[in-house]
Coordinates of C-alpha atoms in Angstrom, one line a residue:
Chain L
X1 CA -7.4 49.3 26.9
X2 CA -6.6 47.5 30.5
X3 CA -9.8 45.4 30.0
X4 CA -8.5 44.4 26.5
X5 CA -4.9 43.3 28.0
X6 CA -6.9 41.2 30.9
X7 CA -8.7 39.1 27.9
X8 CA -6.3 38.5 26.1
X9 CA -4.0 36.1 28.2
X10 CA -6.8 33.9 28.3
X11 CA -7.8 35.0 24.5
X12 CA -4.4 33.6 23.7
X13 CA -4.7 29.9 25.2
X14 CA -7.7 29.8 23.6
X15 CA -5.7 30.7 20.5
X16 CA -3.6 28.1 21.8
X17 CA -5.6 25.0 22.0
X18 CA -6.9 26.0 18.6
X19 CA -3.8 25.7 17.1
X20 CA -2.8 22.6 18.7
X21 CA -6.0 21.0 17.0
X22 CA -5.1 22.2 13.9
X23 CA -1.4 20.8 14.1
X24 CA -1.6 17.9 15.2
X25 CA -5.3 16.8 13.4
X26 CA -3.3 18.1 10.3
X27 CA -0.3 16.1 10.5
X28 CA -1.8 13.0 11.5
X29 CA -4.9 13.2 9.1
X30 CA -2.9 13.8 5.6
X31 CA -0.9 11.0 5.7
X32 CA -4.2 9.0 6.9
X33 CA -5.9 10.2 4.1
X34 CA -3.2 8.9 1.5
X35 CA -3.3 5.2 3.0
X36 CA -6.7 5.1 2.8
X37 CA -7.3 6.7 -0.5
X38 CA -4.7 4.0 -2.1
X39 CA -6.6 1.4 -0.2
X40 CA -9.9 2.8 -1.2
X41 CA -8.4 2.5 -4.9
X42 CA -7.1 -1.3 -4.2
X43 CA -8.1 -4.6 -6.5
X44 CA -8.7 -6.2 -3.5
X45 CA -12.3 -6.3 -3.6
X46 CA -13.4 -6.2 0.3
X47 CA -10.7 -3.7 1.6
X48 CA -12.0 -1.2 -0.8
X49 CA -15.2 -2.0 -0.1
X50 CA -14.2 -1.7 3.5
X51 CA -12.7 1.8 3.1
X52 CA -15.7 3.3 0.6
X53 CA -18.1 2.1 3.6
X54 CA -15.5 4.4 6.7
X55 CA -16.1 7.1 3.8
X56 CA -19.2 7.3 3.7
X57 CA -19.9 7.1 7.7
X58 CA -17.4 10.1 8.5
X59 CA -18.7 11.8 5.3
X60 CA -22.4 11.2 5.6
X61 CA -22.8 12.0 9.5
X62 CA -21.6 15.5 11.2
X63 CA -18.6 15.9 12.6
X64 CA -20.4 17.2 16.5
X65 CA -21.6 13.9 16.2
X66 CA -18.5 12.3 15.8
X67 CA -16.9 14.3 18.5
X68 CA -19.5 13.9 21.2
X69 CA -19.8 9.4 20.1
X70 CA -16.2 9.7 21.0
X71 CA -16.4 11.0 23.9
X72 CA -19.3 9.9 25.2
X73 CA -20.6 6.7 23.6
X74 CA -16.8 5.1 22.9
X75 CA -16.5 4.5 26.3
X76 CA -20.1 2.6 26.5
X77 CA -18.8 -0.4 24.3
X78 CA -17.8 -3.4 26.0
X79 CA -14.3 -4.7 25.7
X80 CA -12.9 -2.5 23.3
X81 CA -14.3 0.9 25.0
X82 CA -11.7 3.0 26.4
X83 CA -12.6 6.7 28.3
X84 CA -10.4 9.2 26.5
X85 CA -9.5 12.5 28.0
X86 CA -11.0 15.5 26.1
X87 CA -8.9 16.7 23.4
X88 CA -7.5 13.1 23.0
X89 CA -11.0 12.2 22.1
X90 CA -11.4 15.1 20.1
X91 CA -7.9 14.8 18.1
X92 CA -9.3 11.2 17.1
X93 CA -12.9 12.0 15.9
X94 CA -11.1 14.8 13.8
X95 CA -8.2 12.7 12.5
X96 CA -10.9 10.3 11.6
X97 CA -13.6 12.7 9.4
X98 CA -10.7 14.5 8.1
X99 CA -8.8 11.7 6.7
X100 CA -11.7 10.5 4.9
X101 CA -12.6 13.8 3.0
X102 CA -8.4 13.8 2.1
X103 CA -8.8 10.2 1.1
X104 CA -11.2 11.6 -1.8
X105 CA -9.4 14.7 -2.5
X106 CA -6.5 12.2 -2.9
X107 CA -8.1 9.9 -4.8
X108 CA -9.3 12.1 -7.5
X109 CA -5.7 13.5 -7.7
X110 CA -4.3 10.2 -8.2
X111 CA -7.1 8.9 -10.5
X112 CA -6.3 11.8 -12.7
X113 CA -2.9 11.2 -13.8
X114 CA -2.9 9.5 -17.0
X115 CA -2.5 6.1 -17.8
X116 CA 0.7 6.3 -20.0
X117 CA 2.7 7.2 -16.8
X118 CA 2.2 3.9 -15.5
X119 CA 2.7 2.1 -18.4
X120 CA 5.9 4.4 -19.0
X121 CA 7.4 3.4 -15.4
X122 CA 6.5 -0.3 -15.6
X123 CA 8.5 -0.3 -19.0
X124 CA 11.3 1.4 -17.5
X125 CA 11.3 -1.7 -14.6
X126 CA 9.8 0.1 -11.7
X127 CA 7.9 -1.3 -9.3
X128 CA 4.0 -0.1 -8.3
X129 CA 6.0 1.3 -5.1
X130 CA 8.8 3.4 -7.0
X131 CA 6.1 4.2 -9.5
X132 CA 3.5 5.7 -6.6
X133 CA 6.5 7.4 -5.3
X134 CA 8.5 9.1 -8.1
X135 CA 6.1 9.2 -10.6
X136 CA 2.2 9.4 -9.6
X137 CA 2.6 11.3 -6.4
X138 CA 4.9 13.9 -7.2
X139 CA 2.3 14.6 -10.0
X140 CA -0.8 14.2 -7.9
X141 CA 0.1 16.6 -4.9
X142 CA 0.3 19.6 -7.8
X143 CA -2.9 19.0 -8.8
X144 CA -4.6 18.2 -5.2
X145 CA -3.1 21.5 -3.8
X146 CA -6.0 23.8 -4.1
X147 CA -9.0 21.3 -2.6
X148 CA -6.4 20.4 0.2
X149 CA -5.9 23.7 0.9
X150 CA -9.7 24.4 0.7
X151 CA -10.1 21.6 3.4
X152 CA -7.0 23.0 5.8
X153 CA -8.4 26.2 5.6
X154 CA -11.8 24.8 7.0
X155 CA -10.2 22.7 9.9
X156 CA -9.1 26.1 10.7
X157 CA -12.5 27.2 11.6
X158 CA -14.1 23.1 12.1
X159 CA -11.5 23.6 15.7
X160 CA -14.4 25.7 17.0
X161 CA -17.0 22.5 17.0
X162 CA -14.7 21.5 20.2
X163 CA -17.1 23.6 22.5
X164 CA -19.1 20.7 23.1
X165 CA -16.4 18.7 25.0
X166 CA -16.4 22.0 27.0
X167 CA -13.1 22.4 25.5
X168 CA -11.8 26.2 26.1
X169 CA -10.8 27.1 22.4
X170 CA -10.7 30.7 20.6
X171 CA -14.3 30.5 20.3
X172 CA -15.8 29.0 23.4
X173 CA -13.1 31.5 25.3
X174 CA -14.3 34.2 23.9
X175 CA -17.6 33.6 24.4
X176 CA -17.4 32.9 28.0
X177 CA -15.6 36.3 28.1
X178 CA -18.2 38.3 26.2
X179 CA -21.4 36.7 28.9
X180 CA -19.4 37.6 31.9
X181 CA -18.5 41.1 30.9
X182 CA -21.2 42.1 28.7
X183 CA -18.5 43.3 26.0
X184 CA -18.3 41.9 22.2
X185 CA -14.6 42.7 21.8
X186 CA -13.6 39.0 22.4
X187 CA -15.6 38.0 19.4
X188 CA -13.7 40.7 17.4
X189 CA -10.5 39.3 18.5
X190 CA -11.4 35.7 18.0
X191 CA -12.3 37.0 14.5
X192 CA -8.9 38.7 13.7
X193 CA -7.6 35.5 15.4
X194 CA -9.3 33.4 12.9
X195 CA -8.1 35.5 10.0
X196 CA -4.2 35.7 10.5
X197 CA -4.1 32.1 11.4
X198 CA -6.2 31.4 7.3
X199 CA -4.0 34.6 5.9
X200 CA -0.9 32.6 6.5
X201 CA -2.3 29.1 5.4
X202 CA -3.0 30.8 2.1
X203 CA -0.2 32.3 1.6
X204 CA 1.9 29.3 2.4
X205 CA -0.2 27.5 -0.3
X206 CA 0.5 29.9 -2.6
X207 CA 4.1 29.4 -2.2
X208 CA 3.7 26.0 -2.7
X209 CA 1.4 26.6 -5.4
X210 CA 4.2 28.6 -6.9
X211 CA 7.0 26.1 -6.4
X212 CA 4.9 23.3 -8.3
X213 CA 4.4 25.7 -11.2
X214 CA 7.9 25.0 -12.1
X215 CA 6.7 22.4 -14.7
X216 CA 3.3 22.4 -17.1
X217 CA 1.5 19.3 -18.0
Chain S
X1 CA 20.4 -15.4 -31.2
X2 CA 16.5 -15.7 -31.2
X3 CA 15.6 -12.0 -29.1
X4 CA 11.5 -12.7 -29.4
X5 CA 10.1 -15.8 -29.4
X6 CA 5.8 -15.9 -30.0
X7 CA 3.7 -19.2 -30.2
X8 CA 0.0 -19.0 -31.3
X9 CA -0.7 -16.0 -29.0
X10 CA -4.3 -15.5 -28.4
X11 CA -6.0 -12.4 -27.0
X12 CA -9.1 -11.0 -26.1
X13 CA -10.8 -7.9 -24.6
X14 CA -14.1 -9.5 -23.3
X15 CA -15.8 -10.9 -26.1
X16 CA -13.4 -8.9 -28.9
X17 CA -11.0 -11.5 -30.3
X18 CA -8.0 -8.9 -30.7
X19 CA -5.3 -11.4 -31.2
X20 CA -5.8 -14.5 -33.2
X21 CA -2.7 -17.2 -33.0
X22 CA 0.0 -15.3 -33.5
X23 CA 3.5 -16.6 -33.8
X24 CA 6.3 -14.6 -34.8
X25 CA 10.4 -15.0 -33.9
X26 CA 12.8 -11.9 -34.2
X27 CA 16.6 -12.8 -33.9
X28 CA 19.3 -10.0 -33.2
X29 CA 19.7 -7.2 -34.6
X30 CA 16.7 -7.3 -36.7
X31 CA 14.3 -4.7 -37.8
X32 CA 10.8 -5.4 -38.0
X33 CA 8.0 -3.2 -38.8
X34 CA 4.2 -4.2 -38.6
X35 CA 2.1 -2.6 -40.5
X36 CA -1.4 -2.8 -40.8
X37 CA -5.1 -1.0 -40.7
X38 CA -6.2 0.3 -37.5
X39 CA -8.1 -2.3 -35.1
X40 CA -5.4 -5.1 -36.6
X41 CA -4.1 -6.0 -33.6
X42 CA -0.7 -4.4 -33.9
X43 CA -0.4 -2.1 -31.4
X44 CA -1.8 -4.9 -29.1
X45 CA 0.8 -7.7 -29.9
X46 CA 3.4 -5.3 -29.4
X47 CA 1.9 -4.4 -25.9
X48 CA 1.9 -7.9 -25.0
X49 CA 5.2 -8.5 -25.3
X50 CA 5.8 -6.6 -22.0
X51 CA 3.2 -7.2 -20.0
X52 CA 1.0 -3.9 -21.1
X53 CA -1.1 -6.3 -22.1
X54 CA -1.7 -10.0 -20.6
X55 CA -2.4 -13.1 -23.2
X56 CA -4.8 -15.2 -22.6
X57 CA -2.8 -18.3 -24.5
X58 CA 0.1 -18.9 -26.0
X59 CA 4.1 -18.5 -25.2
X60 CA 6.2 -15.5 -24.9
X61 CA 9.8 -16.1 -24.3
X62 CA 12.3 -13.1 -24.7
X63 CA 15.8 -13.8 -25.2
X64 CA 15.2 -17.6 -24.6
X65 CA 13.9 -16.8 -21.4
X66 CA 10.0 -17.6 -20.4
X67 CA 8.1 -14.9 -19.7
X68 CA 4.9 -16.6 -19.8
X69 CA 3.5 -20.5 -21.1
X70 CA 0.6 -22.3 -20.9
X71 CA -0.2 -23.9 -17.9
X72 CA -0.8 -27.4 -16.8
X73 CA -4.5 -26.2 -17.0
X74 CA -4.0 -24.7 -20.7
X75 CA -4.2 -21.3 -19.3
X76 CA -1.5 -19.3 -19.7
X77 CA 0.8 -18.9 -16.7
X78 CA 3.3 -15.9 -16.3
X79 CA 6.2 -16.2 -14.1
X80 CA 7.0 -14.5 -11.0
X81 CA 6.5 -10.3 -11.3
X82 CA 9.7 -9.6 -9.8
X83 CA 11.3 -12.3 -12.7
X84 CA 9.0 -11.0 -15.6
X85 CA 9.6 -7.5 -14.8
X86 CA 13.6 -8.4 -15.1
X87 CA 12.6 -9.9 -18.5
X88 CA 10.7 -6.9 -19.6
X89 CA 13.1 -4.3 -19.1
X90 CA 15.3 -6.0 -21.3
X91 CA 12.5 -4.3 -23.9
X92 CA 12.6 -0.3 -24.3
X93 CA 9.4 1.0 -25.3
X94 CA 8.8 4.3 -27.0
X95 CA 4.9 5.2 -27.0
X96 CA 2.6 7.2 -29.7
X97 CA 1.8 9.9 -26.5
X98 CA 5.9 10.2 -25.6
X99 CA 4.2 9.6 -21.9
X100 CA 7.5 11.4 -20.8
X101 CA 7.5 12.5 -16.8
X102 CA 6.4 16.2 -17.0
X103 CA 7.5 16.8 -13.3
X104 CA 11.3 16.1 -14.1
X105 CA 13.6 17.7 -16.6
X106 CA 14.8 16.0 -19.7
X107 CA 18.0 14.6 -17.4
X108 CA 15.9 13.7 -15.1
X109 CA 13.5 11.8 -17.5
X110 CA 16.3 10.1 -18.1
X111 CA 18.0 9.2 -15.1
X112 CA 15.0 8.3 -13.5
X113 CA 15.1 4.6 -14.3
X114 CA 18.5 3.1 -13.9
X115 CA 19.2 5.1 -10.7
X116 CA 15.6 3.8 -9.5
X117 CA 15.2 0.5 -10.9
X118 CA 19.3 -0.6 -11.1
X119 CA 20.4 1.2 -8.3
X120 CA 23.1 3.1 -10.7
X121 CA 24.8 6.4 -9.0
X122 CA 23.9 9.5 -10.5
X123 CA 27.1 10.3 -10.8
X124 CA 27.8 7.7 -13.0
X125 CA 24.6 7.5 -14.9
X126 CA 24.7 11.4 -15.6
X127 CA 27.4 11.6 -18.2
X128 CA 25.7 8.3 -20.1
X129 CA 22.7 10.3 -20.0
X130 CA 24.4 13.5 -21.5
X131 CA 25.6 11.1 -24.1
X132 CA 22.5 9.7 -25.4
X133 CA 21.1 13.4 -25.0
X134 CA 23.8 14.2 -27.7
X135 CA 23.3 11.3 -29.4
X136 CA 19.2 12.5 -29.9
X137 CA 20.4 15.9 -30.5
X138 CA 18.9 17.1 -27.6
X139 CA 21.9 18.0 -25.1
X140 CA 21.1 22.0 -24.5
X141 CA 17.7 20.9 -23.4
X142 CA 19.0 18.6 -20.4
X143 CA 17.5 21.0 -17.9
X144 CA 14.4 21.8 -19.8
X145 CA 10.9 20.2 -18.9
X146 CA 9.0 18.2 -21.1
X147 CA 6.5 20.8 -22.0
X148 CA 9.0 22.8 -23.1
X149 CA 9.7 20.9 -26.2
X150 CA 7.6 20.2 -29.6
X151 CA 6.4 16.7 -29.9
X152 CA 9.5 15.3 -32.4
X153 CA 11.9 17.0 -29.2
X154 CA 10.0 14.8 -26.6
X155 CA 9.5 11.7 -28.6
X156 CA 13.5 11.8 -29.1
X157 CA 14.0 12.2 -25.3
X158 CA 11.7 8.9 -24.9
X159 CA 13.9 7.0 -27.2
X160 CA 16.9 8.2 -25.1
X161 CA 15.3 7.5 -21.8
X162 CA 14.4 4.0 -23.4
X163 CA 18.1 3.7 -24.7
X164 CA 19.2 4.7 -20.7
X165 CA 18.3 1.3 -19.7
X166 CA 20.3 -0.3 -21.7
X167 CA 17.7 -2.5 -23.4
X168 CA 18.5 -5.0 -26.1
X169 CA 15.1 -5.0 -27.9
X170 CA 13.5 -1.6 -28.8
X171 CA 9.9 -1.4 -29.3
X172 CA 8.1 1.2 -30.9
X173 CA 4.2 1.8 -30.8
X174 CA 3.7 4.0 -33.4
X175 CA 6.4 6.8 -32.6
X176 CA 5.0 9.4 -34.9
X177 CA 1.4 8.9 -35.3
X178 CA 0.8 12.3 -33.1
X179 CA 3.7 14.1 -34.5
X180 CA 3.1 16.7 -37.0
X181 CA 4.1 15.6 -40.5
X182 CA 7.6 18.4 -40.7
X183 CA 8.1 16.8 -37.5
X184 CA 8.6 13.0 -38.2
X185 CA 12.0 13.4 -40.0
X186 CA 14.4 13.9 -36.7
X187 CA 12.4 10.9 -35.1
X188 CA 12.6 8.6 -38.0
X189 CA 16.4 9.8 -37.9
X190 CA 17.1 8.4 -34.7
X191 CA 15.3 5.7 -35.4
X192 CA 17.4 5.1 -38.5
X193 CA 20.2 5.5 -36.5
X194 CA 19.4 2.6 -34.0
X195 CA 18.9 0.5 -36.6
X196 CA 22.4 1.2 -38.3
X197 CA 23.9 -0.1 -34.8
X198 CA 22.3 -3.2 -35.2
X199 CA 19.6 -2.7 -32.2
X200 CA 17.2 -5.6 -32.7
X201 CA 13.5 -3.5 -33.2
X202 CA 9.7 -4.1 -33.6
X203 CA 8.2 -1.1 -35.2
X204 CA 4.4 -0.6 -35.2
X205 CA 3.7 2.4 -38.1
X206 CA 2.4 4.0 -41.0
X207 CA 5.6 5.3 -42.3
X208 CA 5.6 3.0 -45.2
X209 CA 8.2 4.5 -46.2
X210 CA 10.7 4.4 -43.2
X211 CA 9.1 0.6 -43.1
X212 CA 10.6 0.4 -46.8
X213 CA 14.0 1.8 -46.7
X214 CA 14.8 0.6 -43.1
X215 CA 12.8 -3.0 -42.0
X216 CA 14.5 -6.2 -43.1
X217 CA 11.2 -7.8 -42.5
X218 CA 7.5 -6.1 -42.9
X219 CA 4.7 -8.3 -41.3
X220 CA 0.7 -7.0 -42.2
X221 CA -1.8 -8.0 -39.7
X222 CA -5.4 -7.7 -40.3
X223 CA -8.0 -8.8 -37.6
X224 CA -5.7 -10.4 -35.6
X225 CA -3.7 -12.4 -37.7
X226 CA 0.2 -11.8 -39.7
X227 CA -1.5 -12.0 -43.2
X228 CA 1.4 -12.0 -44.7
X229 CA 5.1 -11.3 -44.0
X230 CA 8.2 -10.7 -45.8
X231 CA 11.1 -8.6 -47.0
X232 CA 10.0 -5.2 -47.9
X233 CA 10.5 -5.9 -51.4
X234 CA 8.6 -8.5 -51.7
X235 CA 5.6 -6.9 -49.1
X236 CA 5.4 -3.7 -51.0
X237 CA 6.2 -4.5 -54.4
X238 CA 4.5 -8.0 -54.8
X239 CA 2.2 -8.4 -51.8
X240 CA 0.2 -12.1 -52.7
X241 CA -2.8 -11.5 -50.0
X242 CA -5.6 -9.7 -51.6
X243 CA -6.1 -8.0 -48.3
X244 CA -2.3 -6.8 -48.6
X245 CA -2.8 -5.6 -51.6
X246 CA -5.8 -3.8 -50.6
X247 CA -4.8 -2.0 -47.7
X248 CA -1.3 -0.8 -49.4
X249 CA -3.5 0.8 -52.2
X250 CA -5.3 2.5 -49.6
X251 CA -2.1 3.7 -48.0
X252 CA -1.4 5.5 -51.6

């Protein structure tokens, strides 16, 4: 029971810097998303083009990869290089791939509203702003709600990939705990970790889930 | 007053000639219904009037103001969006799919657009709304949501929610071609009602016989072109076209 206590202060950051990843690769990476889903859906022929291309780079390689050019190769390019501490590197490369699968999950929520509602507002006098805002959003973030919580759910567990920064996370934590003492129990509690922290994401997207049900389509 | 103003508008989708040269004047107060088979070109001209649809020649001016001429080029040459979209607003429009906002209530459907678009203050906008709710029939549903109601319910809320912003033109796309036929009465009745307080109307249908009792003009279009027009007297009971006549015996 004593050696339990002992792992888990350092369990706990671990749990710590986890979180953190989660937070703040969240928060920045939705709204990220939605820019570049509306630019990926603009008449303007090269920024779409532009966008589709970012898509398929952050889609079409893996995220390690991502993480360790970051860290590693960003630095190697002359003039615009820059050496970025660990978990600033790491915050970026997930911002980055995450935004781009959002931007999709986005996309296909907004491209699935019907056409009359935007005929409907631009009758009414509204502007493509008001009309993204009241009217197609509102309606797109019902139906987006279970792939985005999907896609939280797995940034949950995508935190782990850190490890290769040599960042201490749940994970790598727990694994330097279990080679030094020869006991599996951190992998247990990294488990249970893992669980709570997706337990409450789904139940906070039911209640979401709930709250949108207010209205049928 | 001359509300709609239409030289020789022509229109295509790619390679599909959809509107021919048409030209067309509606003054205040007026009621006119279009009539005509499917694939006419009705549903289009009326479309065009606020921008749903673009031209591709010709001259729209609503209310004697320019919405869009031709061009020093010949092309035809809207004006400014923030201008047109002033113009077009000036022109309710109550669809065939209601196209109502299912993520507000009724009095929100309603409210949506002044308070947006004119910067109105709910307070103020709320009892108008309630008022054209009553008007429609519709107050006890204020707090409903669209999917609540049966498609005659909704298609009455559009015409309030059209009404909400005040418009002095009225255009109506086939309001109860996906209505069930028991249905159709309490829209035509509003409709009716409009037209008894002298709101100036375009009406796109295949109630012949709300076209009948309540259009002082009927215009048929066939392939693009007004084939013939005149009052519903003269339309129905002594059409001259061949084609008119054709298509109203098919309507039997």
């Amino acid at each position: 029971m004593e050696k339990i206590l002992a792992m888990m202060g350092p369990m706990m950051d671990g749990a710590n810097v986890t979180l953190q990843m989660f937070f703040i690769t969240l928060v920045l990476s939705v709204p990220l998303g939605l820019i570049l889903s509306l630019a990926r859906m603009s008449k303007f022929r090269p920024l779409s083009f532009l966008v589709e291309t970012y898509i398929w780079l952050m889609r079409g390689t893996p995220l390690m990869l991502q993480l360790l050019f970051v860290y590693y190769a960003l630095p190697l390019i002359p003039y615009i290089g820059i050496k970025l501490p660990d978990f600033s590197a790491a915050i970026l490369a997930f911002v980055m791939n995450y935004a781009a699968y959002f931007a999709e999950i986005f996309r296909g929520g907004i491209q699935s509203i019907e056409r009359g509602q935007y005929e409907a507002s631009k009758v009414l006098g509204m502007t493509y702003v008001q009309t993204m805002r009241r009217i197609i959003l509102p309606q797109m973030i019902k139906r987006v709600l279970p792939p985005i919580s999907n896609e939280t759910i797995t940034l949950v567990k995508d935190t782990s990939l850190i490890y290769v920064l040599a960042m201490n996370d749940l994970l790598r934590t727990a694994r330097t705990i279990v080679q030094r003492e020869f006991d599996m129990t951190p992998f247990v509690i990294a488990g249970v970790c893992y669980l709570a922290m997706t337990l409450v994401l789904t139940w906070m997207f039911k209640k979401l889930e709930q709250r949108y049900a207010a209205y049928d389509e | 007053m001359n509300m709609i103003r239409l030289k020789n508008i022509y229109k295509s989708f790619n390679s599909l000639k959809v509107l021919k040269g048409i030209s067309l004047e509606v003054t205040q107060g007026e009621v006119v219904a279009i009539i005509g088979p499917s694939g006419s070109g009705k549903s289009t001209l009326l479309r065009c009037l606020n921008r749903l649809e673009t031209i591709d020649q010709g001259t729209i001016e609503i209310e004697d103001e320019i919405l869009a001429t031709e061009g020093a080029d010949g092309r035809c040459q809207y004006v400014r969006e923030d201008k047109a979209r002033e113009i077009c607003y000036k022109m309710g429009m109550v669809f065939q799919q209601f196209n109502l906002f299912p993520h507000m209530t009724v009095i929100d459907n309603i409210v949506e657009a002044p308070m947006v678009v004119k910067g109105i203050k709910k307070e103020v906008i709320i009892p108008e709304a309630e008022e054209l709710l009553k008007k429609v029939g519709l107050f006890e549903k204020k707090d409903s949501y669209p999917s609540r109601l049966s498609g005659g319910q909704k298609q009455r809320v559009a015409i309030a929610r059209a009404l909400a912003m005040k418009p002095d033109i009225m255009l109506f796309d086939e309001p109860t071609s996906a209505l069930d036929p028991e249905l159709t009465g309490e829209v035509l009745k509003a409709m009716r009602q409009l037209a008894q307080e002298h709101m100036t109307m375009l009406v796109v249908t295949h109630e012949m016989a709300f076209a009948r009792e309540v259009a002082q003009r009927v215009i048929f279009m066939d392939y693009g072109e007004i084939v013939e027009e005149g009052t519903p007297e003269q339309l129905f009971n002594n059409p001259i076209q061949v084609r008119t006549q054709a298509f109203l015996k098919s309507m039997l």
